[in-house]
Amino acid sequence: MNKAGERLWNGLVKENPTFVLMLGMCPTLAVTTSAVNGLGMGMTTLVVLALSNLMISAMRKIIPNSVRIPAFIVIIASFVTIVQLLLEAYLDSLNDALGVYIPLIVVNCIILGRAESYAYSNPPIPSLFDGIGMGLGFTVALTCIGGVRELLGAGELFGRRVMPESFTPIGIFVLAPGAFFVLAGLSALQNVAKAAGAKKGKDVSKIGSGCSEDCLNCGQKGCSRRLVEFGAQDPEKASAQTLGETDAKSSGKAEPQTVRGTDIRSLGKVDSNILEKADQSDVQEIPDIQILDWTSTAKEKKK
Amino acid sequence: MSDLRKISSNPHIRSRSTISGIMAAVVIALMPATGFGIWHFGPRALMLIAISIASTVGTEFLYGLLMKKTTVGDLSAVVTGLLLALNLPVSVPWWIPVLGGVFAILVVKMLFGGLGQNFMNPALAARCFLLISFPALMTDFSYDGISGATPLAALKAGESVNVMDMILGHTAGTIGETSMVALAVGACFLLLCGVIDLKIPGSYIVTFLLFEAIFGGHGFDPAYLAAQLSGGGLMLGAFFMATDYVTRPITSGGQYLFGIFLGLMTGIFRIFGPGAEGVSYAIILGNLLVPLMEKVTWPKAFGKGGKRHEK
């Protein structure tokens, strides 16, 4: 269950969807006019995110790769419909306040992003906790933004007057520009906090998620899908990496022509070698990337 | 002369004008309008101007301390504070210029990298920030106990206005915008000093007048056009804020384009908008489009462009 805790921490702090990943900006900017609205939106998204992550992860082996996005959308849309009907039945005032942004959760990029980058390649339980962590991170972020905007823009917090009577509400903060100001300010604050943490020696730069697109620093085992895509999407980068590795192994006897063809299977092998090494040494070392000097090797061959 | 003779890399041709010199010229040019505002609206206007300048300069100084870099000496904060105060009604409470000054310097200027990096005129951005936040306070133009509408609002409502009063400045309005004569004196000073030229203000005013004549509903009625020209912040905006070195296009063609755009937007805001005034929104909208205007008017370097010579 350590994994679950790590997922929660990841969603709340390390990769907070709003302040770090900057995902789901549309509801973030639009509905956070008050703390209650932010909280409501966050909780609604949390429920959909957790359930859709669980469902997608459970179905990940039967969803064909080529139609995975439509499949995700269908699953997410089902949960959103359920949540919306429940809101209409039991929390009508919140439903009115959030309006069109409830159905729009279907296309929320946090949900689609977590489905694509985590749930589709990980088992159900970690995926569920990934969804809950991300949802909590989103909820906390939206509540904070909504709270600050409500405090400055109306002098209230959760509908109660907290500022002194002499305070004149700064109207711009409940309008759209105020959302940008507050979002930028809070993101800057959390960056400052993380920078302070990094100075003390805590390593906050290493991202521990399933996929950060940073394959060299990634110790995730069993992530075969990513390796394939890695080879297919960015053959130059991949071949440079493989070249570096084979070069280090065979001390300059690499044959560039065959490696350059980016054999996906061999890529997977080499990359898993790196990963195993990293696991053994407990420290994720980045293998030196050496770019082969094509002309010199060719000359050496001739000799 | 000795400090101009240096062995150095390019640029080799250096201008003697400095930032603080230009800013001082702008401050001097604003003095007639400031003086008239204080005389017309009373000592409260002086207090607001002082608070506004203290706020902007203080913010710049404190931020400089934080960043270990002193930029107060270039006087740009003084110009921003003065322009902000001239754009406020005299009846606002004292904390309005404080808030506006902090916003102008900290958010609009310093967070984007200081003078030269701000994409929007700080004083106008602060005015719009205040106008959106406190619409009731910022449009309360009462003075001397008379709660009068601005002449532009009266004009829009179809009432008759005294054009002579508007040109001289005996009307309601913000502290610095009422007197066209005082602003014109300052503008002439800036033109004679070579700090600004007529490209932006000229194209702005001509476009605006043409737009008003065509769509204003009064035809080429000189009294109406003169009232539109002298009312509101048009002169202040055209000569002192649209010509801000940082936020105007640097290409010559771009400057004409900028002026035309401002004229059109101001006309649209004044005639078709809900309010009577539109200069400040027009200018900050124009500021946002400056990179595009520069892009379409960027001159070709010698040897670039044209047809490729086929061998």
Coordinates of C-alpha atoms in Angstrom, one line a residue:
Chain A
M1 CA 0.0 0.0 0.0
N2 CA 3.1 2.2 0.0
K3 CA 2.4 2.6 -3.7
A4 CA -1.1 4.1 -2.9
G5 CA 0.4 6.6 -0.5
E6 CA 3.0 7.6 -3.1
R7 CA 0.3 8.1 -5.7
L8 CA -1.7 10.4 -3.3
W9 CA 1.4 12.4 -2.4
N10 CA 2.2 12.6 -6.1
G11 CA -1.2 14.0 -7.1
L12 CA -1.4 16.4 -4.2
V13 CA 2.0 17.9 -4.2
K14 CA 4.6 16.6 -6.7
E15 CA 2.5 16.7 -9.7
N16 CA -0.4 18.8 -8.6
P17 CA -2.6 19.0 -11.7
T18 CA -3.3 22.7 -11.4
F19 CA -0.1 24.3 -10.1
V20 CA 2.5 21.9 -11.6
L21 CA 1.0 20.3 -14.6
M22 CA -1.2 23.3 -15.5
L23 CA -3.9 20.9 -16.7
G24 CA -7.7 21.6 -16.6
M25 CA -7.3 25.3 -16.8
C26 CA -10.8 25.9 -18.2
P27 CA -12.8 24.9 -15.1
T28 CA -10.0 26.2 -12.9
L29 CA -10.4 29.7 -14.2
A30 CA -14.1 29.7 -14.8
V31 CA -15.8 28.2 -11.7
T32 CA -13.5 29.3 -8.9
T33 CA -15.4 32.5 -8.2
S34 CA -16.0 31.3 -4.6
A35 CA -14.4 28.7 -2.4
V36 CA -17.6 26.6 -2.3
N37 CA -17.8 26.4 -6.1
G38 CA -14.1 25.4 -6.3
L39 CA -14.7 22.7 -3.7
G40 CA -17.7 21.4 -5.5
M41 CA -16.0 21.3 -8.8
G42 CA -13.0 19.6 -7.3
M43 CA -15.0 17.0 -5.6
T44 CA -17.1 16.2 -8.7
T45 CA -13.9 15.9 -10.7
L46 CA -12.4 13.7 -8.0
V47 CA -15.2 11.2 -8.1
V48 CA -15.2 11.0 -11.9
L49 CA -11.4 10.8 -12.0
A50 CA -11.1 8.0 -9.5
L51 CA -13.8 5.9 -10.9
S52 CA -12.8 6.3 -14.6
N53 CA -9.2 5.6 -13.7
L54 CA -10.3 2.4 -12.0
M55 CA -12.5 1.3 -14.9
I56 CA -9.9 2.2 -17.6
S57 CA -7.2 0.4 -15.7
A58 CA -9.4 -2.7 -15.2
M59 CA -10.2 -2.7 -18.9
R60 CA -6.7 -1.8 -20.2
K61 CA -6.0 -5.2 -21.6
I62 CA -9.2 -5.4 -23.7
I63 CA -9.2 -1.8 -25.0
P64 CA -7.3 -1.9 -28.4
N65 CA -4.5 0.7 -28.6
S66 CA -5.9 2.3 -31.7
V67 CA -9.3 3.2 -30.3
R68 CA -8.3 3.9 -26.8
I69 CA -9.2 7.6 -26.7
P70 CA -12.8 7.0 -27.8
A71 CA -13.0 4.2 -25.3
F72 CA -11.7 6.5 -22.5
I73 CA -14.2 9.2 -23.5
V74 CA -17.1 6.7 -23.4
I75 CA -16.1 5.5 -19.9
I76 CA -15.6 9.0 -18.6
A77 CA -18.8 10.3 -20.1
S78 CA -20.8 7.5 -18.4
F79 CA -19.4 8.5 -15.0
V80 CA -20.0 12.2 -15.7
T81 CA -23.6 11.5 -16.6
I82 CA -24.1 9.5 -13.4
V83 CA -22.5 12.3 -11.3
Q84 CA -24.6 15.0 -13.0
L85 CA -27.8 13.1 -12.4
L86 CA -26.8 12.6 -8.8
L87 CA -26.0 16.3 -8.4
E88 CA -29.3 17.3 -10.0
A89 CA -31.1 15.1 -7.6
Y90 CA -29.3 15.9 -4.3
L91 CA -27.3 19.1 -4.7
D92 CA -29.3 21.3 -7.1
S93 CA -27.8 24.6 -6.0
L94 CA -24.2 23.4 -6.7
N95 CA -25.4 22.0 -10.0
D96 CA -26.8 25.5 -10.9
A97 CA -23.6 27.2 -9.8
L98 CA -21.3 25.0 -11.9
G99 CA -23.7 24.9 -14.9
V100 CA -22.2 23.8 -18.1
Y101 CA -18.8 22.8 -16.5
I102 CA -20.3 19.6 -15.1
P103 CA -20.9 18.0 -18.6
L104 CA -17.6 19.5 -19.7
I105 CA -15.8 17.3 -17.2
V106 CA -15.9 14.7 -20.0
V107 CA -13.2 16.6 -21.9
N108 CA -11.3 17.6 -18.8
C109 CA -7.7 17.1 -19.7
I110 CA -6.7 15.9 -16.3
I111 CA -9.0 12.9 -16.5
L112 CA -8.0 12.1 -20.1
G113 CA -4.4 12.7 -19.2
R114 CA -4.3 10.4 -16.2
A115 CA -6.2 7.8 -18.2
E116 CA -3.7 8.0 -21.0
S117 CA -0.5 8.3 -19.0
Y118 CA -1.2 6.3 -15.9
A119 CA -4.4 4.2 -15.8
Y120 CA -3.9 2.6 -19.2
S121 CA -0.5 1.1 -18.3
N122 CA -0.9 0.4 -14.5
P123 CA -2.9 -2.0 -12.4
P124 CA -6.3 -0.9 -11.0
I125 CA -5.5 -0.2 -7.4
P126 CA -2.6 2.2 -8.0
S127 CA -4.7 3.8 -10.7
L128 CA -7.6 4.3 -8.3
F129 CA -5.3 6.0 -5.9
D130 CA -3.7 8.0 -8.7
G131 CA -7.1 9.3 -9.5
I132 CA -7.9 10.1 -5.9
G133 CA -4.6 11.8 -5.5
M134 CA -5.0 13.9 -8.6
G135 CA -8.6 14.7 -7.7
L136 CA -7.5 15.8 -4.2
G137 CA -4.8 17.9 -5.7
F138 CA -7.3 19.5 -8.1
T139 CA -9.8 20.0 -5.2
V140 CA -7.2 21.7 -3.0
A141 CA -6.0 23.9 -5.8
L142 CA -9.5 25.0 -6.8
T143 CA -10.6 25.6 -3.2
C144 CA -7.5 27.7 -2.6
I145 CA -8.0 29.7 -5.8
G146 CA -11.7 30.1 -5.1
G147 CA -11.0 31.1 -1.5
V148 CA -8.5 33.8 -2.4
R149 CA -10.8 35.2 -5.1
E150 CA -13.8 35.2 -2.8
L151 CA -11.7 36.8 0.0
L152 CA -10.4 39.6 -2.1
G153 CA -13.3 40.0 -4.5
A154 CA -16.2 39.8 -2.0
G155 CA -14.6 39.9 1.4
E156 CA -16.1 36.6 2.3
L157 CA -14.9 33.0 2.8
F158 CA -17.4 30.1 2.2
G159 CA -20.1 32.7 2.2
R160 CA -19.2 34.3 5.5
R161 CA -18.0 37.8 5.9
V162 CA -14.4 37.7 7.2
M163 CA -12.9 40.9 6.1
P164 CA -13.6 44.1 8.2
E165 CA -16.4 46.3 7.1
S166 CA -14.0 49.0 5.9
F167 CA -12.6 46.6 3.3
T168 CA -13.9 47.5 -0.2
P169 CA -14.1 44.3 -2.3
I170 CA -11.7 44.4 -5.2
G171 CA -14.2 43.4 -7.9
I172 CA -11.7 42.3 -10.5
F173 CA -10.9 39.2 -8.5
V174 CA -14.3 37.6 -9.1
L175 CA -14.0 38.3 -12.8
A176 CA -11.9 36.3 -15.2
P177 CA -8.7 38.4 -15.0
G178 CA -8.7 37.9 -11.2
A179 CA -8.6 34.1 -11.8
F180 CA -5.4 34.5 -13.8
F181 CA -3.8 36.7 -11.1
V182 CA -4.6 34.3 -8.3
L183 CA -3.6 31.2 -10.3
A184 CA -0.3 32.8 -11.2
G185 CA 0.3 34.0 -7.6
L186 CA -0.4 30.7 -6.1
S187 CA 1.7 28.8 -8.6
A188 CA 4.6 31.1 -7.9
L189 CA 4.1 30.6 -4.2
Q190 CA 4.3 26.8 -4.5
N191 CA 7.3 27.1 -6.7
V192 CA 9.0 29.2 -4.1
A193 CA 8.1 26.6 -1.4
K194 CA 9.5 23.8 -3.5
A195 CA 12.7 25.8 -4.3
A196 CA 13.2 26.3 -0.5
G197 CA 12.7 22.6 0.0
A198 CA 15.2 21.8 -2.7
K199 CA 17.8 24.1 -1.1
K200 CA 17.4 22.2 2.2
G201 CA 18.5 19.1 0.4
K202 CA 15.2 17.5 -0.3
D203 CA 15.2 16.3 -3.9
V204 CA 11.9 17.5 -5.3
S205 CA 13.0 17.5 -8.9
K206 CA 12.7 13.7 -9.4
I207 CA 9.3 13.1 -10.7
G208 CA 7.9 9.8 -9.5
S209 CA 4.9 9.3 -11.7
G210 CA 4.3 6.6 -14.1
C211 CA 5.2 8.7 -17.1
S212 CA 6.9 12.0 -17.1
E213 CA 8.1 11.5 -20.7
D214 CA 11.5 11.5 -19.1
C215 CA 12.5 7.9 -19.8
L216 CA 16.1 8.2 -18.8
N217 CA 15.2 9.2 -15.3
C218 CA 12.3 6.8 -15.0
G219 CA 12.6 3.7 -12.9
Q220 CA 9.1 2.4 -13.7
K221 CA 9.2 -1.3 -14.5
G222 CA 6.9 -3.0 -16.9
C223 CA 6.2 0.1 -18.9
S224 CA 6.6 -1.6 -22.2
R225 CA 4.1 0.6 -24.1
R226 CA 6.2 3.7 -23.4
L227 CA 9.3 2.2 -24.7
V228 CA 7.6 1.3 -28.0
E229 CA 6.2 4.8 -28.4
F230 CA 9.5 6.2 -27.4
G231 CA 11.2 4.4 -30.2
A232 CA 8.5 5.3 -32.7
Q233 CA 8.0 8.9 -31.8
D234 CA 11.5 10.1 -31.4
P235 CA 13.8 7.8 -33.3
E236 CA 16.8 10.2 -33.3
K237 CA 16.8 10.7 -29.5
A238 CA 16.2 7.0 -29.0
S239 CA 19.0 5.9 -31.3
A240 CA 21.4 8.4 -29.7
Q241 CA 20.6 6.8 -26.3
T242 CA 21.0 3.2 -27.6
L243 CA 24.2 4.3 -29.4
G244 CA 25.5 5.6 -26.2
E245 CA 24.8 2.4 -24.4
T246 CA 26.0 0.0 -27.0
D247 CA 29.0 2.2 -27.4
A248 CA 29.9 2.1 -23.8
K249 CA 29.4 -1.7 -23.8
S250 CA 31.3 -2.7 -26.9
S251 CA 33.9 0.1 -26.5
G252 CA 33.6 1.7 -29.9
K253 CA 32.9 -1.4 -31.9
A254 CA 29.3 -0.4 -32.5
E255 CA 28.0 -0.6 -36.0
P256 CA 26.0 2.5 -36.6
Q257 CA 24.1 1.4 -39.6
T258 CA 22.2 -1.4 -37.9
V259 CA 21.4 0.5 -34.7
R260 CA 20.3 3.5 -36.6
G261 CA 17.4 1.5 -38.1
T262 CA 15.8 1.8 -34.6
D263 CA 14.8 -1.8 -34.1
I264 CA 12.0 -1.4 -31.5
R265 CA 12.6 -4.7 -29.8
S266 CA 16.3 -4.1 -29.4
L267 CA 15.5 -0.7 -28.0
G268 CA 13.2 -2.3 -25.4
K269 CA 16.0 -4.6 -24.4
V270 CA 18.6 -2.0 -24.1
D271 CA 16.3 0.3 -22.2
S272 CA 15.2 -2.4 -19.7
N273 CA 18.9 -3.1 -19.2
I274 CA 19.3 0.5 -18.1
L275 CA 16.3 0.2 -15.8
E276 CA 17.6 -2.9 -14.2
K277 CA 20.9 -1.3 -13.6
A278 CA 19.2 1.7 -12.0
D279 CA 17.2 -0.6 -9.8
Q280 CA 20.2 -2.4 -8.6
S281 CA 22.2 0.6 -7.7
D282 CA 19.2 2.3 -6.1
V283 CA 20.5 5.6 -7.6
Q284 CA 19.1 6.5 -11.0
E285 CA 22.2 7.1 -13.0
I286 CA 21.9 8.6 -16.4
P287 CA 24.1 6.8 -18.8
D288 CA 26.4 9.1 -20.7
I289 CA 25.1 9.9 -24.1
Q290 CA 27.9 9.9 -26.5
I291 CA 27.3 10.9 -30.0
L292 CA 29.3 8.8 -32.3
D293 CA 31.7 10.6 -34.7
W294 CA 30.5 8.9 -37.8
T295 CA 33.4 9.9 -40.0
S296 CA 36.1 8.7 -37.5
T297 CA 34.6 5.3 -37.0
A298 CA 34.3 4.9 -40.7
K299 CA 37.9 5.8 -41.1
E300 CA 38.9 3.4 -38.3
K301 CA 37.0 0.6 -40.1
K302 CA 38.9 1.3 -43.3
K303 CA 42.1 1.0 -41.5
Chain B
M1 CA 32.9 63.7 -24.9
S2 CA 35.4 61.4 -23.3
D3 CA 32.9 58.9 -22.2
L4 CA 31.6 58.7 -25.8
R5 CA 35.0 57.7 -27.1
K6 CA 35.4 54.0 -26.2
I7 CA 37.0 51.1 -27.9
S8 CA 34.1 48.7 -27.9
S9 CA 31.9 46.4 -29.8
N10 CA 29.0 47.7 -31.7
P11 CA 26.8 49.8 -31.5
H12 CA 29.2 52.5 -32.3
I13 CA 26.8 55.4 -32.7
R14 CA 25.4 56.3 -29.3
S15 CA 22.7 58.8 -28.5
R16 CA 23.3 61.3 -25.7
S17 CA 19.7 60.9 -24.5
T18 CA 19.2 58.9 -21.4
I19 CA 16.2 57.2 -19.9
S20 CA 16.1 59.6 -17.0
G21 CA 16.5 62.6 -19.4
I22 CA 13.5 61.4 -21.4
M23 CA 11.4 60.7 -18.4
A24 CA 12.3 64.1 -16.9
A25 CA 11.1 65.7 -20.1
V26 CA 7.8 63.8 -19.9
V27 CA 7.4 64.9 -16.2
I28 CA 8.0 68.5 -17.2
A29 CA 5.6 68.2 -20.1
L30 CA 2.9 66.9 -17.8
M31 CA 3.4 69.9 -15.4
P32 CA 0.9 72.2 -17.1
A33 CA -1.8 69.6 -16.9
T34 CA -0.9 68.7 -13.3
G35 CA -0.8 72.3 -12.3
F36 CA -4.2 73.0 -13.9
G37 CA -5.6 69.9 -12.3
I38 CA -4.5 71.0 -8.8
W39 CA -5.8 74.5 -9.4
H40 CA -9.1 73.2 -10.8
F41 CA -9.8 70.4 -8.3
G42 CA -8.1 71.8 -5.2
P43 CA -5.5 70.5 -2.8
R44 CA -7.0 67.0 -2.7
A45 CA -5.7 66.5 -6.2
L46 CA -2.2 67.4 -5.1
M47 CA -2.5 64.8 -2.2
L48 CA -3.6 62.1 -4.6
I49 CA -0.7 62.9 -7.0
A50 CA 1.8 62.8 -4.2
I51 CA 0.4 59.5 -2.9
S52 CA 0.4 57.9 -6.3
I53 CA 4.0 58.9 -7.0
A54 CA 5.1 57.8 -3.6
S55 CA 3.4 54.5 -4.1
T56 CA 5.0 53.7 -7.5
V57 CA 8.5 54.9 -6.5
G58 CA 8.3 53.1 -3.2
T59 CA 7.2 49.9 -4.9
E60 CA 10.0 50.1 -7.4
F61 CA 12.5 50.9 -4.7
L62 CA 11.4 48.0 -2.5
Y63 CA 11.4 45.6 -5.4
G64 CA 14.9 46.8 -6.3
L65 CA 16.1 46.1 -2.8
L66 CA 14.6 42.6 -3.1
M67 CA 16.3 42.0 -6.4
K68 CA 19.5 43.9 -5.4
K69 CA 19.2 46.2 -8.4
T70 CA 18.4 49.9 -8.2
T71 CA 16.2 51.2 -11.0
V72 CA 14.5 54.1 -9.2
G73 CA 17.0 56.6 -10.7
D74 CA 15.5 56.3 -14.2
L75 CA 12.4 58.3 -13.1
S76 CA 10.1 56.0 -15.0
A77 CA 8.3 55.2 -11.8
V78 CA 7.6 58.9 -11.3
V79 CA 6.1 59.1 -14.8
T80 CA 4.0 56.1 -14.1
G81 CA 2.8 57.5 -10.8
L82 CA 2.0 60.9 -12.2
L83 CA 0.1 59.5 -15.2
L84 CA -1.8 57.2 -12.9
A85 CA -2.8 60.1 -10.7
L86 CA -3.8 62.2 -13.7
N87 CA -6.1 59.4 -14.7
L88 CA -8.0 59.2 -11.4
P89 CA -11.1 61.2 -10.4
V90 CA -10.4 63.6 -7.6
S91 CA -13.0 62.0 -5.3
V92 CA -11.4 58.6 -4.9
P93 CA -10.2 57.5 -1.4
W94 CA -6.5 57.7 -0.7
W95 CA -5.9 54.0 -0.9
I96 CA -6.9 53.8 -4.6
P97 CA -3.7 55.4 -5.9
V98 CA -1.7 53.2 -3.5
L99 CA -3.3 50.0 -4.8
G100 CA -3.0 51.2 -8.4
G101 CA 0.7 52.2 -7.9
V102 CA 1.6 48.8 -6.5
F103 CA -0.3 47.0 -9.2
A104 CA 1.3 49.1 -12.0
I105 CA 4.9 48.7 -10.9
L106 CA 4.8 45.3 -9.3
V107 CA 2.5 43.3 -11.5
V108 CA 2.6 45.1 -14.8
K109 CA 6.2 46.2 -14.9
M110 CA 8.5 44.5 -12.5
L111 CA 7.2 40.9 -12.7
F112 CA 7.7 41.1 -16.5
G113 CA 11.3 42.2 -16.2
G114 CA 11.2 45.9 -15.4
L115 CA 11.3 48.9 -17.7
G116 CA 11.6 47.9 -21.3
Q117 CA 10.0 44.5 -20.8
N118 CA 6.5 45.5 -19.8
F119 CA 4.0 44.6 -22.6
M120 CA 1.4 47.1 -21.4
N121 CA 1.5 50.7 -20.2
P122 CA 1.7 50.3 -16.4
A123 CA -0.3 53.4 -15.6
L124 CA -3.1 52.5 -17.9
A125 CA -3.2 48.9 -16.9
A126 CA -3.5 50.1 -13.3
R127 CA -6.3 52.5 -14.2
C128 CA -8.2 49.7 -16.0
F129 CA -7.6 47.4 -13.0
L130 CA -9.1 50.0 -10.7
L131 CA -11.9 50.8 -13.1
I132 CA -13.0 47.1 -13.3
S133 CA -12.5 46.6 -9.6
F134 CA -14.2 49.8 -8.2
P135 CA -16.5 51.0 -11.0
A136 CA -18.5 53.2 -8.6
L137 CA -15.5 55.0 -7.1
M138 CA -13.7 55.4 -10.4
T139 CA -16.6 56.9 -12.3
D140 CA -17.6 59.3 -9.5
F141 CA -16.6 62.6 -11.1
S142 CA -18.1 65.0 -8.5
Y143 CA -16.0 67.9 -7.4
D144 CA -16.7 71.0 -5.3
G145 CA -19.8 69.2 -4.1
I146 CA -21.2 69.2 -7.6
S147 CA -21.9 65.7 -8.8
G148 CA -21.8 66.3 -12.5
A149 CA -21.5 63.9 -15.3
T150 CA -18.4 64.2 -17.5
P151 CA -19.1 66.3 -20.7
L152 CA -18.6 63.1 -22.7
A153 CA -21.4 61.3 -20.8
A154 CA -23.6 64.4 -21.3
L155 CA -22.8 64.4 -25.0
K156 CA -23.6 60.7 -25.3
A157 CA -26.9 61.3 -23.5
G158 CA -27.7 63.9 -26.1
E159 CA -27.3 67.0 -23.9
S160 CA -25.6 70.1 -25.1
V161 CA -22.1 70.9 -23.8
N162 CA -20.0 74.0 -23.6
V163 CA -17.2 73.3 -26.0
M164 CA -15.2 76.3 -24.8
D165 CA -15.2 75.1 -21.2
M166 CA -14.1 71.7 -22.4
I167 CA -11.1 73.1 -24.2
L168 CA -10.1 75.2 -21.3
G169 CA -10.8 72.5 -18.8
H170 CA -13.6 73.8 -16.5
T171 CA -15.4 70.5 -16.5
A172 CA -15.7 67.3 -14.5
G173 CA -13.3 64.5 -15.3
T174 CA -10.1 62.9 -14.1
I175 CA -7.4 65.1 -12.5
G176 CA -5.3 65.5 -15.6
E177 CA -7.5 65.1 -18.6
T178 CA -9.9 68.1 -18.4
S179 CA -7.8 70.9 -19.9
M180 CA -7.0 70.4 -23.5
V181 CA -4.9 73.6 -23.5
A182 CA -2.6 72.5 -20.7
L183 CA -2.1 69.1 -22.3
A184 CA -1.4 70.7 -25.7
V185 CA 1.3 72.9 -24.1
G186 CA 3.0 69.9 -22.7
A187 CA 2.7 67.9 -25.9
C188 CA 4.3 70.8 -27.9
F189 CA 7.2 70.8 -25.4
L190 CA 7.7 67.0 -26.0
L191 CA 7.5 67.5 -29.8
L192 CA 10.0 70.3 -29.7
C193 CA 12.4 68.3 -27.5
G194 CA 12.1 65.4 -30.0
V195 CA 11.0 63.0 -27.3
I196 CA 7.9 62.1 -29.3
D197 CA 6.8 62.7 -32.9
L198 CA 3.4 63.1 -34.5
K199 CA 3.2 59.6 -36.1
I200 CA 1.1 58.0 -33.4
P201 CA -0.9 61.0 -32.0
G202 CA -1.5 62.3 -35.5
S203 CA -2.8 59.1 -37.0
Y204 CA -4.7 58.4 -33.8
I205 CA -6.5 61.7 -33.8
V206 CA -7.2 61.9 -37.5
T207 CA -8.6 58.3 -37.6
F208 CA -10.7 59.0 -34.5
L209 CA -12.1 62.2 -36.0
L210 CA -13.0 60.5 -39.3
F211 CA -14.6 57.7 -37.4
E212 CA -16.6 60.1 -35.3
A213 CA -17.7 62.1 -38.3
I214 CA -18.8 59.0 -40.2
F215 CA -20.5 57.0 -37.4
G216 CA -21.1 59.6 -34.7
G217 CA -24.5 60.6 -36.1
H218 CA -23.7 64.3 -36.2
G219 CA -21.8 64.4 -39.5
F220 CA -19.0 66.9 -39.8
D221 CA -20.4 69.2 -37.1
P222 CA -17.3 71.1 -35.8
A223 CA -18.7 71.6 -32.3
Y224 CA -19.4 67.9 -31.9
L225 CA -16.0 66.9 -33.2
A226 CA -14.3 69.5 -31.0
A227 CA -16.2 68.2 -28.0
Q228 CA -15.2 64.6 -28.7
L229 CA -11.6 65.7 -29.2
S230 CA -11.3 67.7 -26.1
G231 CA -13.4 65.6 -23.8
G232 CA -12.2 62.6 -21.9
G233 CA -8.7 61.3 -22.0
L234 CA -8.1 61.5 -25.7
M235 CA -5.4 64.1 -25.6
L236 CA -3.7 62.7 -22.6
G237 CA -3.8 59.2 -24.0
A238 CA -2.7 60.2 -27.6
F239 CA 0.3 62.3 -26.6
F240 CA 1.5 60.9 -23.3
M241 CA 0.5 57.3 -23.1
A242 CA 0.2 55.9 -26.6
T243 CA 3.6 57.2 -27.3
D244 CA 5.2 55.3 -24.4
Y245 CA 8.5 54.0 -25.8
V246 CA 8.2 50.6 -24.3
T247 CA 4.7 49.7 -25.4
R248 CA 4.5 51.3 -28.9
P249 CA 5.7 49.6 -32.1
I250 CA 9.3 50.5 -33.0
T251 CA 8.8 50.4 -36.7
S252 CA 7.6 53.6 -38.5
G253 CA 4.8 51.8 -40.3
G254 CA 3.8 50.0 -37.2
Q255 CA 3.4 53.3 -35.4
Y256 CA 0.9 54.6 -38.0
L257 CA -0.9 51.3 -37.8
F258 CA -0.9 51.6 -34.0
G259 CA -2.4 55.1 -34.2
I260 CA -5.1 54.1 -36.7
F261 CA -6.0 51.1 -34.6
L262 CA -6.3 53.2 -31.5
G263 CA -8.5 55.7 -33.3
L264 CA -10.8 53.0 -34.5
M265 CA -11.1 51.3 -31.2
T266 CA -11.6 54.6 -29.3
G267 CA -14.3 55.5 -31.8
I268 CA -16.0 52.1 -31.4
F269 CA -15.9 52.3 -27.6
R270 CA -17.2 55.8 -27.5
I271 CA -20.0 55.4 -30.0
F272 CA -21.1 51.8 -29.7
G273 CA -19.8 50.9 -26.2
P274 CA -21.9 51.2 -23.0
G275 CA -19.6 53.8 -21.5
A276 CA -18.8 57.3 -22.7
E277 CA -15.0 56.8 -22.6
G278 CA -12.8 54.3 -24.3
V279 CA -9.2 55.7 -24.6
S280 CA -7.6 53.6 -21.9
Y281 CA -9.1 50.3 -23.1
A282 CA -8.2 51.2 -26.6
I283 CA -4.6 51.8 -25.7
I284 CA -4.0 48.7 -23.7
L285 CA -5.7 46.7 -26.4
G286 CA -3.3 48.3 -28.9
N287 CA -0.4 47.5 -26.6
L288 CA -1.3 43.8 -26.8
L289 CA -1.3 43.9 -30.6
V290 CA 2.1 45.7 -30.9
P291 CA 4.1 42.6 -31.6
L292 CA 1.8 41.7 -34.5
M293 CA 2.0 45.3 -35.9
E294 CA 5.8 45.1 -35.7
K295 CA 5.8 41.8 -37.5
V296 CA 3.7 43.0 -40.5
T297 CA 5.7 46.2 -40.8
W298 CA 9.2 44.9 -40.2
P299 CA 11.5 46.4 -42.9
K300 CA 13.5 44.1 -45.1
A301 CA 17.2 44.1 -44.6
F302 CA 19.4 44.9 -47.6
G303 CA 19.8 41.8 -49.7
K304 CA 16.9 40.0 -48.1
G305 CA 13.7 39.1 -49.8
G306 CA 12.9 39.6 -53.5
K307 CA 13.2 37.0 -56.2
R308 CA 15.9 34.5 -56.0
H309 CA 18.4 34.7 -58.9
E310 CA 18.1 31.6 -61.0
K311 CA 21.4 30.4 -62.5

